[in-house]
Coordinates of C-alpha atoms in Angstrom, one line a residue:
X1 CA -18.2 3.9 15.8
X2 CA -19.4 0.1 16.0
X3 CA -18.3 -1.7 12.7
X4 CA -20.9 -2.1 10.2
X5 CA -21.7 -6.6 9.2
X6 CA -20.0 -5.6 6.0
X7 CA -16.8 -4.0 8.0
X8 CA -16.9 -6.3 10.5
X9 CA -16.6 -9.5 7.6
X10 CA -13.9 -7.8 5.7
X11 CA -12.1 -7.7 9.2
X12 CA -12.3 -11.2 10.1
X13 CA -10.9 -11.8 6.2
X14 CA -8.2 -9.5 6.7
X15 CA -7.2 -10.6 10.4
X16 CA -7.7 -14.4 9.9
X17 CA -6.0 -14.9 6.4
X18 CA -2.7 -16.5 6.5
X19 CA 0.2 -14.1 5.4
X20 CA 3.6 -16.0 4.5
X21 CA 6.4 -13.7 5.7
X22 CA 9.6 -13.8 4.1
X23 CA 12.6 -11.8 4.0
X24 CA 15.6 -11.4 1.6
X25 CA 17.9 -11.9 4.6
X26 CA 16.0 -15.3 5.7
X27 CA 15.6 -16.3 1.3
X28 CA 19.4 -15.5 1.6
X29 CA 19.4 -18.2 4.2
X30 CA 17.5 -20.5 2.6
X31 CA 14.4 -20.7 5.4
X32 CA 11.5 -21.2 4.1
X33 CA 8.5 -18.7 4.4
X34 CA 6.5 -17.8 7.9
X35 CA 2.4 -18.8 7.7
X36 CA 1.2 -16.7 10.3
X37 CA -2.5 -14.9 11.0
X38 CA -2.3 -11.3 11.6
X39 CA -4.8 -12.0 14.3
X40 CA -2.5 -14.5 16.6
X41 CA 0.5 -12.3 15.5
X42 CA -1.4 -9.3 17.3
X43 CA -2.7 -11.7 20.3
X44 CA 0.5 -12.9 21.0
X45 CA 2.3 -10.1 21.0
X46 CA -0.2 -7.9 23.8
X47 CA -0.1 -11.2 25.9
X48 CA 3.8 -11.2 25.7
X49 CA 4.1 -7.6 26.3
X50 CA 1.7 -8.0 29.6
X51 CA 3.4 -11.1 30.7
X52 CA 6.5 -9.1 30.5
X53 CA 5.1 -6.2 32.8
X54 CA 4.8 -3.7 29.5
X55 CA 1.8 -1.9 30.2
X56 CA -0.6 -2.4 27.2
X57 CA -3.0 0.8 26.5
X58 CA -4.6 -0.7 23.3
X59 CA -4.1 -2.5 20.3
X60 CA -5.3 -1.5 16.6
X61 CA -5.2 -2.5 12.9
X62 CA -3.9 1.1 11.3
X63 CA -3.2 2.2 7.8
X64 CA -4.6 0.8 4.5
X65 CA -5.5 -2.1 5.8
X66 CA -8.4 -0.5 8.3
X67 CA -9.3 1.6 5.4
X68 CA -10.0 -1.5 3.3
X69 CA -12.3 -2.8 6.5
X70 CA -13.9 0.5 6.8
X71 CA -14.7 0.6 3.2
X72 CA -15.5 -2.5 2.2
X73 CA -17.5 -0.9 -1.3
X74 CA -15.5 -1.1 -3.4
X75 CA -13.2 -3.2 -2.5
X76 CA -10.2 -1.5 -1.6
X77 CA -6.8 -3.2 -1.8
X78 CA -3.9 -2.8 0.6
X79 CA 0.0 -3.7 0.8
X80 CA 0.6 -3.4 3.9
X81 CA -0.5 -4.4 7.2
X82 CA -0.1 -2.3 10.1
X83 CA -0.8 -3.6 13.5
X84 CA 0.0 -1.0 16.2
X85 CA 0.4 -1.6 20.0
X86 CA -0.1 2.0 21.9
X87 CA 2.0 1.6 25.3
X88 CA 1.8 3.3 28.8
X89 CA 3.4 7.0 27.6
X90 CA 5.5 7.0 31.1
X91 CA 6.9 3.7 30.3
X92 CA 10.9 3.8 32.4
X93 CA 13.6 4.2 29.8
X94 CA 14.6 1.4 27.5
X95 CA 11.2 -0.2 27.5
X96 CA 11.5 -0.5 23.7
X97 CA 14.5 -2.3 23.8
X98 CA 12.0 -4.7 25.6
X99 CA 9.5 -4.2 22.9
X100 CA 12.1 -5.8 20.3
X101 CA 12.7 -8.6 22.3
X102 CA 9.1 -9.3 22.5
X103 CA 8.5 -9.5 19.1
X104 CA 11.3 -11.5 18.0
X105 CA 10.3 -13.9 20.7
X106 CA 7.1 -14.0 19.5
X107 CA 7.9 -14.5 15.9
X108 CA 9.9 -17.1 17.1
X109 CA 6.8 -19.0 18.2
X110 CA 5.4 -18.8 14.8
X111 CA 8.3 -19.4 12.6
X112 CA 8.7 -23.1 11.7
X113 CA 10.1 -24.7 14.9
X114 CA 13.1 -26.0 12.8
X115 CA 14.2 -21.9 12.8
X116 CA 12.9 -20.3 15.5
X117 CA 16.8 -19.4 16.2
X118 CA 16.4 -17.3 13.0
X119 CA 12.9 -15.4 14.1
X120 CA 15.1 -12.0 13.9
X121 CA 15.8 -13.1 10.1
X122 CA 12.0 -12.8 9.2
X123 CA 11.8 -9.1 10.2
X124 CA 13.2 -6.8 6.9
X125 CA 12.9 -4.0 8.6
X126 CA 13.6 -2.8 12.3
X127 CA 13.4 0.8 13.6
X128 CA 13.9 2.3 17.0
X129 CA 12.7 6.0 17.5
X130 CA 13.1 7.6 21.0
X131 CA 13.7 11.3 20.1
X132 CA 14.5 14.1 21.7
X133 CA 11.5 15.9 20.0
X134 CA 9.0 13.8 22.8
X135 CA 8.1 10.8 20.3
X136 CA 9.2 7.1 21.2
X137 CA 8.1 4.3 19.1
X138 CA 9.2 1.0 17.4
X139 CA 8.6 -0.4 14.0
X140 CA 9.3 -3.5 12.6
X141 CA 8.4 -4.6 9.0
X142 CA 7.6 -7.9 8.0
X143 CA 7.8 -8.6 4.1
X144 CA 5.7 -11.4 2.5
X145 CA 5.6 -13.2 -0.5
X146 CA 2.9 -12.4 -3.0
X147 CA 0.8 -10.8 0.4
X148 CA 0.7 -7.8 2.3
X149 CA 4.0 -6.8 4.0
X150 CA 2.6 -6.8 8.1
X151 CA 4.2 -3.3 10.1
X152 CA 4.3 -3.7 14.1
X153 CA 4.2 -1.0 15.3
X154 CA 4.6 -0.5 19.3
X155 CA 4.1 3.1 20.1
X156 CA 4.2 5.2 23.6
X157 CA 5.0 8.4 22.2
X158 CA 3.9 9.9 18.9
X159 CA 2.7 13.6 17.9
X160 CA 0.8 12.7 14.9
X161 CA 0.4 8.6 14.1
X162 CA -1.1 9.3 10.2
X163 CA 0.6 10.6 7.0
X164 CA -2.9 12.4 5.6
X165 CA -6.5 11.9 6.9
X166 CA -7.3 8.8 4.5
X167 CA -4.9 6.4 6.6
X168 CA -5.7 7.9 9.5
X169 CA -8.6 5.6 10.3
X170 CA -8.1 2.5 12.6
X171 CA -10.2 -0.2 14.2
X172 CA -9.5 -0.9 17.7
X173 CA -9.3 -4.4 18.2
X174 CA -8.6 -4.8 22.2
X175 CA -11.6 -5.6 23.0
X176 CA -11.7 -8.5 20.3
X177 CA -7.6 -10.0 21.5
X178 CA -9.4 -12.5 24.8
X179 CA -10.9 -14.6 22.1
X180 CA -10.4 -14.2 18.0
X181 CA -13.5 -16.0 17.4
X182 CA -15.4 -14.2 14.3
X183 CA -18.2 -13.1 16.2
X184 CA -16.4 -11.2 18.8
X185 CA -13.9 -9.5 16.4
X186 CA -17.0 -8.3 15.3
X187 CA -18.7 -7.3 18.3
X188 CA -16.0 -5.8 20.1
X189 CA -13.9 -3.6 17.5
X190 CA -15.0 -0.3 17.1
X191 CA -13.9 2.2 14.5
X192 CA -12.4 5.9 14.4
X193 CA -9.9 8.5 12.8
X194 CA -6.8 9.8 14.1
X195 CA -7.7 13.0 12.2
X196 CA -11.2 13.6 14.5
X197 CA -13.6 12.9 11.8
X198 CA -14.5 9.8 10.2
X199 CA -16.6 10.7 8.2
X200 CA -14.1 13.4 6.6
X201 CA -11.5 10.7 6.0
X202 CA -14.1 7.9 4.3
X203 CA -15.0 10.6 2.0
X204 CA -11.3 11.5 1.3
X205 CA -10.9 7.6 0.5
X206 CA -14.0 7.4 -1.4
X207 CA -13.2 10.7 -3.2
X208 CA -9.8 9.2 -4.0
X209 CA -8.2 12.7 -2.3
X210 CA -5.0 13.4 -0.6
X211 CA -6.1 15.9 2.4
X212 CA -4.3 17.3 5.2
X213 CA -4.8 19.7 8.0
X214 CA -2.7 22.3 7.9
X215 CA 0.4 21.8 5.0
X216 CA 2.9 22.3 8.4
X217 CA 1.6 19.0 10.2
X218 CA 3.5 17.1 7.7
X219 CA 7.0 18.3 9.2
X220 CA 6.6 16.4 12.2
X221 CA 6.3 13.2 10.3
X222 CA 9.1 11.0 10.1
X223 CA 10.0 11.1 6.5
X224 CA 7.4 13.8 6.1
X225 CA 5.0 11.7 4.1
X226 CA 6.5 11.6 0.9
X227 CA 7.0 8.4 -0.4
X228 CA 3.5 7.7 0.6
X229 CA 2.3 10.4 -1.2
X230 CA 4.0 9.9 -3.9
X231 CA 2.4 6.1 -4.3
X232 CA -1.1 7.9 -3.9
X233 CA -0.9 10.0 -7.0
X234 CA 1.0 7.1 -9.2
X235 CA -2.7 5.6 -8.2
X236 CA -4.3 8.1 -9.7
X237 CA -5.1 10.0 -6.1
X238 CA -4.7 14.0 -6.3
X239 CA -4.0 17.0 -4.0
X240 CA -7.4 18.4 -2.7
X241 CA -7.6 21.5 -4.4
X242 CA -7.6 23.5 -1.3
X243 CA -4.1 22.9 -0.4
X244 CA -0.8 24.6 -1.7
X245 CA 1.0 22.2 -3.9
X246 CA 4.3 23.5 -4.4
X247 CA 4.3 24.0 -0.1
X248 CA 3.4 20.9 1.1
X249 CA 5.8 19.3 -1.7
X250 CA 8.4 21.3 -0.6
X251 CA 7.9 20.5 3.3
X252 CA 7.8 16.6 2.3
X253 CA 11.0 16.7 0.9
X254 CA 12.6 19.0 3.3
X255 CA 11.6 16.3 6.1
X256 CA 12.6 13.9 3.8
X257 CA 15.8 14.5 3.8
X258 CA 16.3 15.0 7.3
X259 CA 15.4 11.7 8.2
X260 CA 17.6 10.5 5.4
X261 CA 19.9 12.2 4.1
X262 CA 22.1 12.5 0.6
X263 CA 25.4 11.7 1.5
X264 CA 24.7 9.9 4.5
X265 CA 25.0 5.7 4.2
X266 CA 22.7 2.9 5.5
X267 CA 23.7 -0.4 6.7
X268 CA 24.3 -1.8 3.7
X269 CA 26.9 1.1 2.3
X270 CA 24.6 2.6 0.1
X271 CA 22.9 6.0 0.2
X272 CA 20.6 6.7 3.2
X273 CA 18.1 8.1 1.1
X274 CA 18.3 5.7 -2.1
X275 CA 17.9 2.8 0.3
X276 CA 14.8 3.9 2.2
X277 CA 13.3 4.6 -1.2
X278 CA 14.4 0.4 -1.8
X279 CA 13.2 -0.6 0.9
X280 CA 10.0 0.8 0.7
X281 CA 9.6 -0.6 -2.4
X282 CA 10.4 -3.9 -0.9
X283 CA 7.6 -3.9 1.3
X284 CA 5.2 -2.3 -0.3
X285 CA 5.5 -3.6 -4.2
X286 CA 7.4 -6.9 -4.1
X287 CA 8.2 -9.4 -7.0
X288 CA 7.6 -9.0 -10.6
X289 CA 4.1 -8.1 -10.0
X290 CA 4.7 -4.9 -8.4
X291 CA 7.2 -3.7 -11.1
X292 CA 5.1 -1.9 -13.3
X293 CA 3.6 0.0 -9.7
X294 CA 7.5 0.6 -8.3
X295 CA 8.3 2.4 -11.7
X296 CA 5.4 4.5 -11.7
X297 CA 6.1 5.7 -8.2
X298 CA 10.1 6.2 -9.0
X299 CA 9.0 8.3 -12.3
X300 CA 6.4 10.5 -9.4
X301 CA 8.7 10.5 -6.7
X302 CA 11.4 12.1 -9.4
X303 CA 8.5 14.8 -10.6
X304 CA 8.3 16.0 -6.9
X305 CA 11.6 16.2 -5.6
X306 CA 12.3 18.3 -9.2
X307 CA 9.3 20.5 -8.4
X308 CA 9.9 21.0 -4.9
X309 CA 13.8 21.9 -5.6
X310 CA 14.1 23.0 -9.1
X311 CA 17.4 24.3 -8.8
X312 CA 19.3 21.3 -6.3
X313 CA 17.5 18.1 -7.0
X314 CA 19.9 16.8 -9.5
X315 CA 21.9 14.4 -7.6
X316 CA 18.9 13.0 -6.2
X317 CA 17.3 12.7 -9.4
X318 CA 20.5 11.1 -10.6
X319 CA 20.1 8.8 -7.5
X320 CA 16.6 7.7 -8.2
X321 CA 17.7 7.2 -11.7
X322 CA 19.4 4.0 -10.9
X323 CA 15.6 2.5 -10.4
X324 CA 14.7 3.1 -13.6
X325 CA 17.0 1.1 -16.0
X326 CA 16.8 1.4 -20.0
X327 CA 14.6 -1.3 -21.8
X328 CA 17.3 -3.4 -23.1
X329 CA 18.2 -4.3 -19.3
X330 CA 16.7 -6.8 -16.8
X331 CA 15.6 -4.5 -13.9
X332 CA 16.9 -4.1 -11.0
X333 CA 15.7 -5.5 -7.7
X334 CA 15.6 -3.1 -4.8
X335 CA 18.5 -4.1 -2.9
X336 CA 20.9 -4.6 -6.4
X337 CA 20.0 -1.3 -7.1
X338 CA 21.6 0.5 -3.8
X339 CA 24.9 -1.7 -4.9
X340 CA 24.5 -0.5 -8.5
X341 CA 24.4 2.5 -7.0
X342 CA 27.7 2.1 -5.2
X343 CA 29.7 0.3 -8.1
X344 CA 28.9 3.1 -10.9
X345 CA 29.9 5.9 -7.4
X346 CA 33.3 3.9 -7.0
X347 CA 33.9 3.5 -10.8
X348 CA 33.3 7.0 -11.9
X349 CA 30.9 6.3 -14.0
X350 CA 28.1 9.4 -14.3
X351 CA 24.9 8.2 -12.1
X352 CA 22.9 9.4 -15.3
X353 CA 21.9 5.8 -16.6
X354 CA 21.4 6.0 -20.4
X355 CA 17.7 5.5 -21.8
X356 CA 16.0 6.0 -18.4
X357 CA 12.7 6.6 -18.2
X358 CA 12.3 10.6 -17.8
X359 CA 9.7 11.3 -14.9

């Protein structure tokens, strides 16, 4: 679908406005923040790619972001930016090896000249997927200060690119990446849904409804959806009646903690699981400002895992208990938490934290 003038203005705002990207590696460091536009992030990066011989297929804004263009009444907010690059799917082996290199070069065009050494230090998050189950894609999260955290995403293989049919929606923007002029982002971006129908998913958003397929789509996402979900109804989104609670809850999790799992550790030491959980709170509801969000979506997150395993979930429960410290205490940020974690595990002290908040 062509882009509406209202669609096609809140595009232009949300391509062409500065984000400054900033990491706690690169704070740790003491570099200062990245002004970059989404727009000649995106550019740069399908020029590279093509200079590079990577076959480009198209390039699309994805994920809250597009939803907030598509539905410009009322104004939708979003925490994230997802910019997705879909590749040639026969691509030779280790093209995404490639596709890192890319980006970090590219980043380090943007970065302050002073530390483009450091480019790789900007990126919080980096992610290489080429499964035996057929998918093959890269991710590589971007956090900013008091702005949008921006996701690459470079993609040649992937079963199903959307969580539920509300963030399914994208606006293709290849058409637009010759020349980011206003008028021909909006002439040349067109709109659609990963989920076949638009006009289902706008009404989902507008509806403020979680909706899905079929409840068994969700196992063949990686992390099965659930911290997304889990943000949705601390928002004040809800199940569409139609659909099994208890199942789908219980398929999330499942996923969930095959893609990370209890006792296994991330790079930092800490739990697999407990760290994803951090760093998606990292990206996605940064600084003091998002505290009051990030403890409504620990308190939800804790109300699903103990619904979808009522008899097992407490030693996850006592996990995600370290994110929700007693009153009296200064909380935690994301990354002290995992350590907390850690510290209390080594010390013997119970991971039940005294005065947390009950989901």
């Amino acid at each position: 679908a062509v882009l509406s003038a209202a669609s096609g203005a809140r595009l232009r705002e949300v391509m062409h406005t500065g984000v400054a990207l900033h990491s706690a590696l690169a704070a740790e460091q003491g570099l200062p923040p990245a002004h970059v536009r989404p727009a000649d992030l995106l550019s740069a990066l399908v020029d590279r790619l093509r200079a590079w011989r990577v076959e480009v297929v198209q390039a699309c804004l994805e994920g809250s972001a597009a939803t907030a263009c598509l539905c410009p009444e009322p104004r939708l907010d979003y925490s994230d930016l997802d910019l997705v690059v879909y590749l040639a799917e026969d691509a030779p082996p280790g093209q995404l090896d490639l596709v890192r290199d890319a980006v970090i070069s590219v980043l380090s065009d943007l970065v302050p000249s002073a530390h483009r050494a450091c480019a790789s230090m900007y990126i919080h998050k980096m992610f290489l997927n080429s499964s035996t189950d057929g998918d093959s894609w890269a991710l590589f999260t971007c956090a900013a200060v008091g702005g949008p955290a921006i996701d690459i995403k470079c993609v040649q293989r992937c079963r199903r690119p959307y969580q539920f049919t509300m963030d399914s929606l994208y606006v293709r923007l290849d058409g637009a990446l010759p020349a980011l002029e206003d008028h021909v982002l909006t002439a040349d971006a067109v709109s659609g849904a990963h989920s076949g129908s638009l006009g289902d998913a706008l009404a989902h958003i507008r509806g403020r409804t979680i909706a899905i397929g079929a409840p068994e789509e969700l196992a063949t996402v990686h992390g099965g959806g659930l911290l997304k979900y889990a943000t949705l109804l601390s928002r004040g989104y809800r199940l569409a009646p139609w659909l099994p609670q208890q199942r789908i809850e219980a398929i999330m999790c499942a996923r969930f903690h095959v893609d990370f799992p209890e006792h296994g550790l991330s790079r930092y030491g800490t739990p697999a699981l407990l760290q994803r959980v951090c760093d998606y709170i990292a990206a996605h509801m940064p600084g003091p400002a998002g505290l009051t969000r990030a403890h409504a979506f620990v308190r939800t997150l804790r109300g699903i895992v103990a619904r979808a395993w009522p008899d097992t979930a407490a030693p996850v429960l006592a996990m995600l208990s370290v994110l929700l410290p007693p009153p009296q205490r200064a909380p935690l940020a994301p990354r002290q938490a995992g350590h907390e974690f850690v510290k209390r595990r080594r010390s013997g002290v119970s991971l039940a934290v005294p005065g947390a908040i009950a989901a």
